[in-house]
Amino acid sequence: MDSTLQEPMYCFLCVLAAVDMVMASSVVPKMVSIFSSGDNSISFSACFTQMYFVHAATAVETGLLLAMAFDRYVAICKPLHYKRILTPRVMLGMSVTITIRATIFMTPLSWMVSHLPFCGSNVVLHSYCEHIAVAKLACADPRPSSLYSLIGSSIIVGSDVTFIAASYILILQAVFSLSSKNAQLKALSTCGTHVGVMALYYLPGMASIYVAWLGEDIVPLCTQVLLADLYLIIPPTLNPIIYGLRTKQIRKRTWGLLTHCLFNHSNLGSGIQALEKTRQLQRCPS
């Protein structure tokens, strides 16, 4: 809503915030319920709905991280062409493409698992309806869906990480060519933080997929669950801090908004108290 923040980077951050809320809302409430009250039941339809939203949100988020890396590349390496390259139409096209890609890749996965025959145990050995954990409960061979998950995730994440790495390599080259040491340190601090958040997202996420494919005989179940939980909880927790509070423009505007609300509230309270006091004086006999 703030006109000073209507730039490509902040628009991507807005979409990232929405995706993080969807991802966290799909998993955390039920996870907290399991750990706090022991309520570990979930309906069949709710389980597959949760599975779809979790995997679709993760696929959208990896695309957004790529779009944000591209935005930083254009801003640092081609600053004079920034407005011409990242037009509103291009940003909309990128956002739509990211969403369509996630839908195309993730819809068949949930559909394949949901159409497996389930006739044995109904206990999902996980903190949420992770597709491999659910597929292992099927009476049929779960390998087709697990293989699709492995190949699809490798294609999406592999291509995104490759382009992100290429963007940051070009950014580093541009940063080290700067004459000002302060500018170098500032750019390296910002890029280093972003790369750290991406590492916390990609490494546990891909590790959880590969270790789940290997099975409990090689990797303990508790390790598999922990890895899967890390990439769903840690990045949405850190993103508002890394991309929000550490960003000067957002921090400044947020502080201004909070100050405005607090002072308006205190002034309103003082005004109400003054009005009540006036009314009491008016009721007093002369």
Coordinates of C-alpha atoms in Angstrom, one line a residue:
M1 CA 0.0 0.0 0.0
D2 CA 3.0 2.3 0.5
S3 CA 3.9 4.0 -2.8
T4 CA 7.6 4.2 -1.8
L5 CA 7.7 0.4 -1.6
Q6 CA 6.0 -0.4 -4.9
E7 CA 9.2 -1.8 -6.5
P8 CA 9.8 -5.3 -7.9
M9 CA 11.7 -6.6 -4.9
Y10 CA 9.0 -5.7 -2.4
C11 CA 6.3 -7.1 -4.7
F12 CA 8.1 -10.4 -4.7
L13 CA 8.5 -10.2 -0.9
C14 CA 4.7 -9.7 -0.6
V15 CA 4.1 -12.9 -2.6
L16 CA 6.8 -14.7 -0.5
A17 CA 5.0 -13.6 2.7
A18 CA 1.7 -15.0 1.4
V19 CA 3.4 -18.3 0.4
D20 CA 5.1 -18.6 3.8
M21 CA 1.7 -18.1 5.6
V22 CA 0.1 -20.8 3.4
M23 CA 3.0 -23.2 4.1
A24 CA 3.1 -22.5 7.9
S25 CA -0.7 -22.6 8.2
S26 CA -0.8 -25.9 6.4
V27 CA 1.5 -27.6 8.9
V28 CA 2.2 -25.8 12.1
P29 CA -1.3 -25.8 13.7
K30 CA -1.7 -29.6 13.4
M31 CA 2.0 -30.1 14.4
V32 CA 1.4 -28.1 17.6
S33 CA -1.8 -30.0 18.3
I34 CA 0.1 -33.3 18.0
F35 CA 2.9 -32.3 20.3
S36 CA 0.9 -30.4 22.9
S37 CA -2.4 -32.3 23.2
G38 CA -1.7 -35.6 21.5
D39 CA -4.5 -35.0 18.9
N40 CA -2.9 -36.8 16.0
S41 CA -5.9 -37.7 14.0
I42 CA -6.6 -36.3 10.5
S43 CA -9.2 -37.1 7.9
F44 CA -8.3 -38.7 4.6
S45 CA -9.3 -35.6 2.6
A46 CA -7.6 -33.2 5.0
C47 CA -4.4 -35.2 4.8
F48 CA -4.2 -35.0 1.0
T49 CA -5.2 -31.3 1.0
Q50 CA -2.4 -30.6 3.5
M51 CA 0.0 -32.6 1.3
Y52 CA -0.9 -30.6 -1.8
F53 CA -0.7 -27.2 -0.2
V54 CA 2.7 -28.0 1.5
H55 CA 4.3 -29.2 -1.7
A56 CA 2.7 -26.5 -4.0
A57 CA 3.9 -23.8 -1.5
T58 CA 7.4 -25.2 -1.5
A59 CA 7.5 -25.3 -5.3
V60 CA 6.2 -21.7 -5.5
E61 CA 8.8 -20.5 -2.8
T62 CA 11.8 -21.9 -4.7
G63 CA 10.6 -20.1 -7.8
L64 CA 10.2 -16.9 -5.8
L65 CA 13.8 -17.2 -4.5
L66 CA 15.0 -17.5 -8.1
A67 CA 13.0 -14.4 -9.1
M68 CA 14.4 -12.4 -6.1
A69 CA 17.9 -13.5 -7.0
F70 CA 17.3 -12.3 -10.6
D71 CA 16.0 -9.0 -9.2
R72 CA 19.2 -8.5 -7.2
Y73 CA 21.3 -9.4 -10.2
V74 CA 19.6 -6.7 -12.4
A75 CA 19.7 -4.1 -9.6
I76 CA 23.4 -4.5 -8.9
C77 CA 24.8 -5.5 -12.4
K78 CA 22.4 -3.5 -14.6
P79 CA 21.1 -0.7 -12.5
L80 CA 20.5 1.7 -15.4
H81 CA 18.2 -0.9 -17.1
Y82 CA 16.4 -2.0 -13.9
K83 CA 13.1 -0.2 -14.6
R84 CA 13.1 -1.2 -18.3
I85 CA 13.8 -4.9 -17.6
L86 CA 11.6 -5.5 -14.5
T87 CA 8.4 -3.9 -15.7
P88 CA 5.0 -4.7 -14.0
R89 CA 4.1 -6.9 -16.9
V90 CA 7.4 -8.9 -16.6
M91 CA 6.8 -9.3 -12.8
L92 CA 3.3 -10.5 -13.3
G93 CA 4.5 -13.0 -16.0
M94 CA 7.1 -14.3 -13.6
S95 CA 4.7 -14.7 -10.8
V96 CA 2.1 -16.5 -13.0
T97 CA 4.8 -18.8 -14.5
I98 CA 6.0 -19.7 -11.0
T99 CA 2.5 -20.6 -9.9
I100 CA 1.7 -22.6 -13.0
R101 CA 4.9 -24.5 -12.8
A102 CA 4.2 -25.5 -9.2
T103 CA 0.6 -26.5 -10.0
I104 CA 1.7 -28.6 -13.0
F105 CA 4.4 -30.4 -11.1
M106 CA 2.7 -30.9 -7.8
T107 CA -0.9 -31.8 -8.8
P108 CA 0.0 -35.2 -10.3
L109 CA 2.0 -36.1 -7.2
S110 CA -0.9 -35.6 -4.8
W111 CA -3.3 -37.3 -7.3
M112 CA -1.0 -40.4 -7.6
V113 CA -0.7 -40.9 -3.9
S114 CA -4.4 -40.3 -3.2
H115 CA -5.4 -43.0 -5.7
L116 CA -3.2 -45.7 -4.1
P117 CA -5.2 -48.4 -2.3
F118 CA -4.9 -48.1 1.5
C119 CA -5.9 -51.3 3.4
G120 CA -3.3 -51.6 6.1
S121 CA -2.0 -49.3 8.8
N122 CA -3.4 -45.7 9.0
V123 CA -0.5 -44.3 11.1
V124 CA 1.6 -41.8 9.2
L125 CA 5.1 -41.9 10.6
H126 CA 5.6 -38.2 10.3
S127 CA 4.5 -34.8 11.8
Y128 CA 2.4 -34.0 8.7
C129 CA 1.2 -35.8 5.6
E130 CA 4.5 -36.0 3.8
H131 CA 3.9 -37.8 0.5
I132 CA 6.5 -40.6 0.9
A133 CA 5.4 -41.3 4.5
V134 CA 1.8 -41.6 3.3
A135 CA 2.7 -43.6 0.1
K136 CA 4.5 -46.2 2.3
L137 CA 1.1 -47.1 3.9
A138 CA -0.4 -48.1 0.5
C139 CA -1.0 -51.8 -0.3
A140 CA 0.3 -51.2 -3.8
D141 CA 3.8 -50.3 -5.0
P142 CA 4.5 -46.7 -4.0
R143 CA 7.7 -46.4 -6.1
P144 CA 6.1 -44.6 -9.1
S145 CA 4.9 -41.7 -7.0
S146 CA 8.2 -41.6 -5.0
L147 CA 10.2 -41.7 -8.2
Y148 CA 8.0 -38.9 -9.7
S149 CA 8.6 -36.8 -6.5
L150 CA 12.4 -37.4 -6.7
I151 CA 12.7 -36.5 -10.4
G152 CA 10.3 -33.6 -10.2
S153 CA 12.0 -32.1 -7.1
S154 CA 15.4 -32.6 -8.6
I155 CA 14.4 -30.8 -11.9
I156 CA 12.7 -27.8 -10.1
V157 CA 15.3 -27.3 -7.3
G158 CA 18.3 -28.2 -9.5
S159 CA 17.4 -25.7 -12.2
D160 CA 16.5 -23.0 -9.7
V161 CA 19.6 -23.4 -7.6
T162 CA 21.8 -23.4 -10.8
F163 CA 20.3 -20.0 -11.9
I164 CA 20.4 -18.6 -8.4
A165 CA 24.1 -19.6 -8.0
A166 CA 24.9 -18.0 -11.4
S167 CA 23.1 -14.8 -10.4
Y168 CA 25.1 -14.5 -7.2
I169 CA 28.4 -15.3 -8.9
L170 CA 27.7 -12.4 -11.3
I171 CA 26.7 -10.2 -8.4
L172 CA 29.9 -11.0 -6.5
Q173 CA 32.0 -10.2 -9.5
A174 CA 30.2 -6.8 -9.8
V175 CA 30.6 -6.2 -6.0
F176 CA 34.3 -6.9 -6.0
S177 CA 34.8 -4.5 -8.9
L178 CA 33.5 -1.6 -6.7
S179 CA 36.1 0.8 -5.5
S180 CA 34.3 1.6 -2.2
K181 CA 35.0 -0.9 0.6
N182 CA 31.9 0.1 2.5
A183 CA 29.7 -0.6 -0.5
Q184 CA 31.4 -4.0 -0.9
L185 CA 30.8 -4.9 2.7
K186 CA 27.2 -3.7 2.6
A187 CA 26.5 -5.8 -0.6
L188 CA 28.3 -8.8 0.8
S189 CA 26.3 -8.6 4.0
T190 CA 23.0 -8.5 2.2
C191 CA 23.9 -11.2 -0.3
G192 CA 25.4 -13.4 2.4
T193 CA 22.2 -13.3 4.5
H194 CA 20.1 -14.1 1.5
V195 CA 22.3 -17.1 0.6
G196 CA 22.2 -18.3 4.2
V197 CA 18.4 -18.3 4.2
M198 CA 18.4 -20.1 0.8
A199 CA 20.8 -22.7 2.1
L200 CA 18.6 -23.3 5.2
Y201 CA 15.6 -23.9 2.8
Y202 CA 17.2 -26.0 0.0
L203 CA 19.7 -28.2 2.0
P204 CA 17.2 -29.7 4.5
G205 CA 14.5 -29.9 1.8
M206 CA 16.5 -31.9 -0.7
A207 CA 18.1 -33.9 2.1
S208 CA 14.7 -34.9 3.4
I209 CA 13.6 -36.1 0.0
Y210 CA 16.7 -38.2 -0.7
V211 CA 16.9 -39.7 2.8
A212 CA 13.2 -40.6 2.7
W213 CA 13.9 -42.4 -0.6
L214 CA 16.8 -44.3 1.0
G215 CA 14.6 -45.6 3.8
E216 CA 14.8 -46.2 7.5
D217 CA 17.5 -48.9 7.1
I218 CA 20.1 -46.2 6.2
V219 CA 18.7 -43.0 7.8
P220 CA 16.8 -43.1 11.2
L221 CA 13.1 -42.0 11.0
C222 CA 13.6 -39.2 13.5
T223 CA 16.3 -37.7 11.3
Q224 CA 13.9 -37.8 8.3
V225 CA 11.1 -36.1 10.2
L226 CA 13.5 -33.5 11.6
L227 CA 14.9 -32.6 8.2
A228 CA 11.4 -32.3 6.7
D229 CA 10.2 -30.1 9.5
L230 CA 13.3 -27.8 9.3
Y231 CA 12.7 -26.6 5.8
L232 CA 9.0 -26.0 6.5
I233 CA 9.4 -24.0 9.7
I234 CA 12.8 -22.3 9.8
P235 CA 12.6 -20.3 6.5
P236 CA 9.1 -18.9 7.1
T237 CA 10.3 -17.9 10.6
L238 CA 13.5 -16.2 9.3
N239 CA 12.2 -14.6 6.1
P240 CA 10.3 -11.8 7.9
I241 CA 13.5 -10.9 9.8
I242 CA 16.0 -11.3 6.9
Y243 CA 13.9 -9.7 4.2
G244 CA 11.8 -7.5 6.4
L245 CA 13.4 -6.1 9.5
R246 CA 16.9 -6.0 8.0
T247 CA 15.7 -4.1 5.0
K248 CA 16.0 -0.4 5.8
Q249 CA 13.0 0.8 3.8
I250 CA 10.6 -1.7 5.3
R251 CA 12.0 -1.2 8.8
K252 CA 11.6 2.6 8.5
R253 CA 8.1 2.4 7.2
T254 CA 7.0 -0.2 9.8
W255 CA 8.4 1.8 12.7
G256 CA 6.7 4.9 11.3
L257 CA 3.4 3.0 11.1
L258 CA 3.7 1.7 14.7
T259 CA 4.6 5.1 16.0
H260 CA 1.7 6.7 14.2
C261 CA -0.7 4.1 15.6
L262 CA 0.6 4.3 19.2
F263 CA 0.6 8.1 19.3
N264 CA -2.8 8.3 17.7
H265 CA -4.1 5.8 20.3
S266 CA -2.5 7.7 23.2
N267 CA -3.9 11.0 21.9
L268 CA -7.3 9.5 21.4
G269 CA -7.1 8.2 25.0
S270 CA -6.1 11.6 26.4
G271 CA -8.9 13.2 24.4
I272 CA -11.5 10.8 25.8
Q273 CA -10.3 11.3 29.3
A274 CA -10.4 15.1 28.9
L275 CA -14.0 14.8 27.5
E276 CA -15.1 12.7 30.5
K277 CA -13.5 15.1 32.9
T278 CA -15.4 18.0 31.2
R279 CA -18.7 16.2 31.5
Q280 CA -18.1 15.5 35.2
L281 CA -17.4 19.2 35.8
Q282 CA -20.5 20.1 33.9
R283 CA -22.6 17.8 36.2
C284 CA -21.1 19.4 39.4
P285 CA -23.4 22.0 41.1
S286 CA -22.2 25.5 40.9

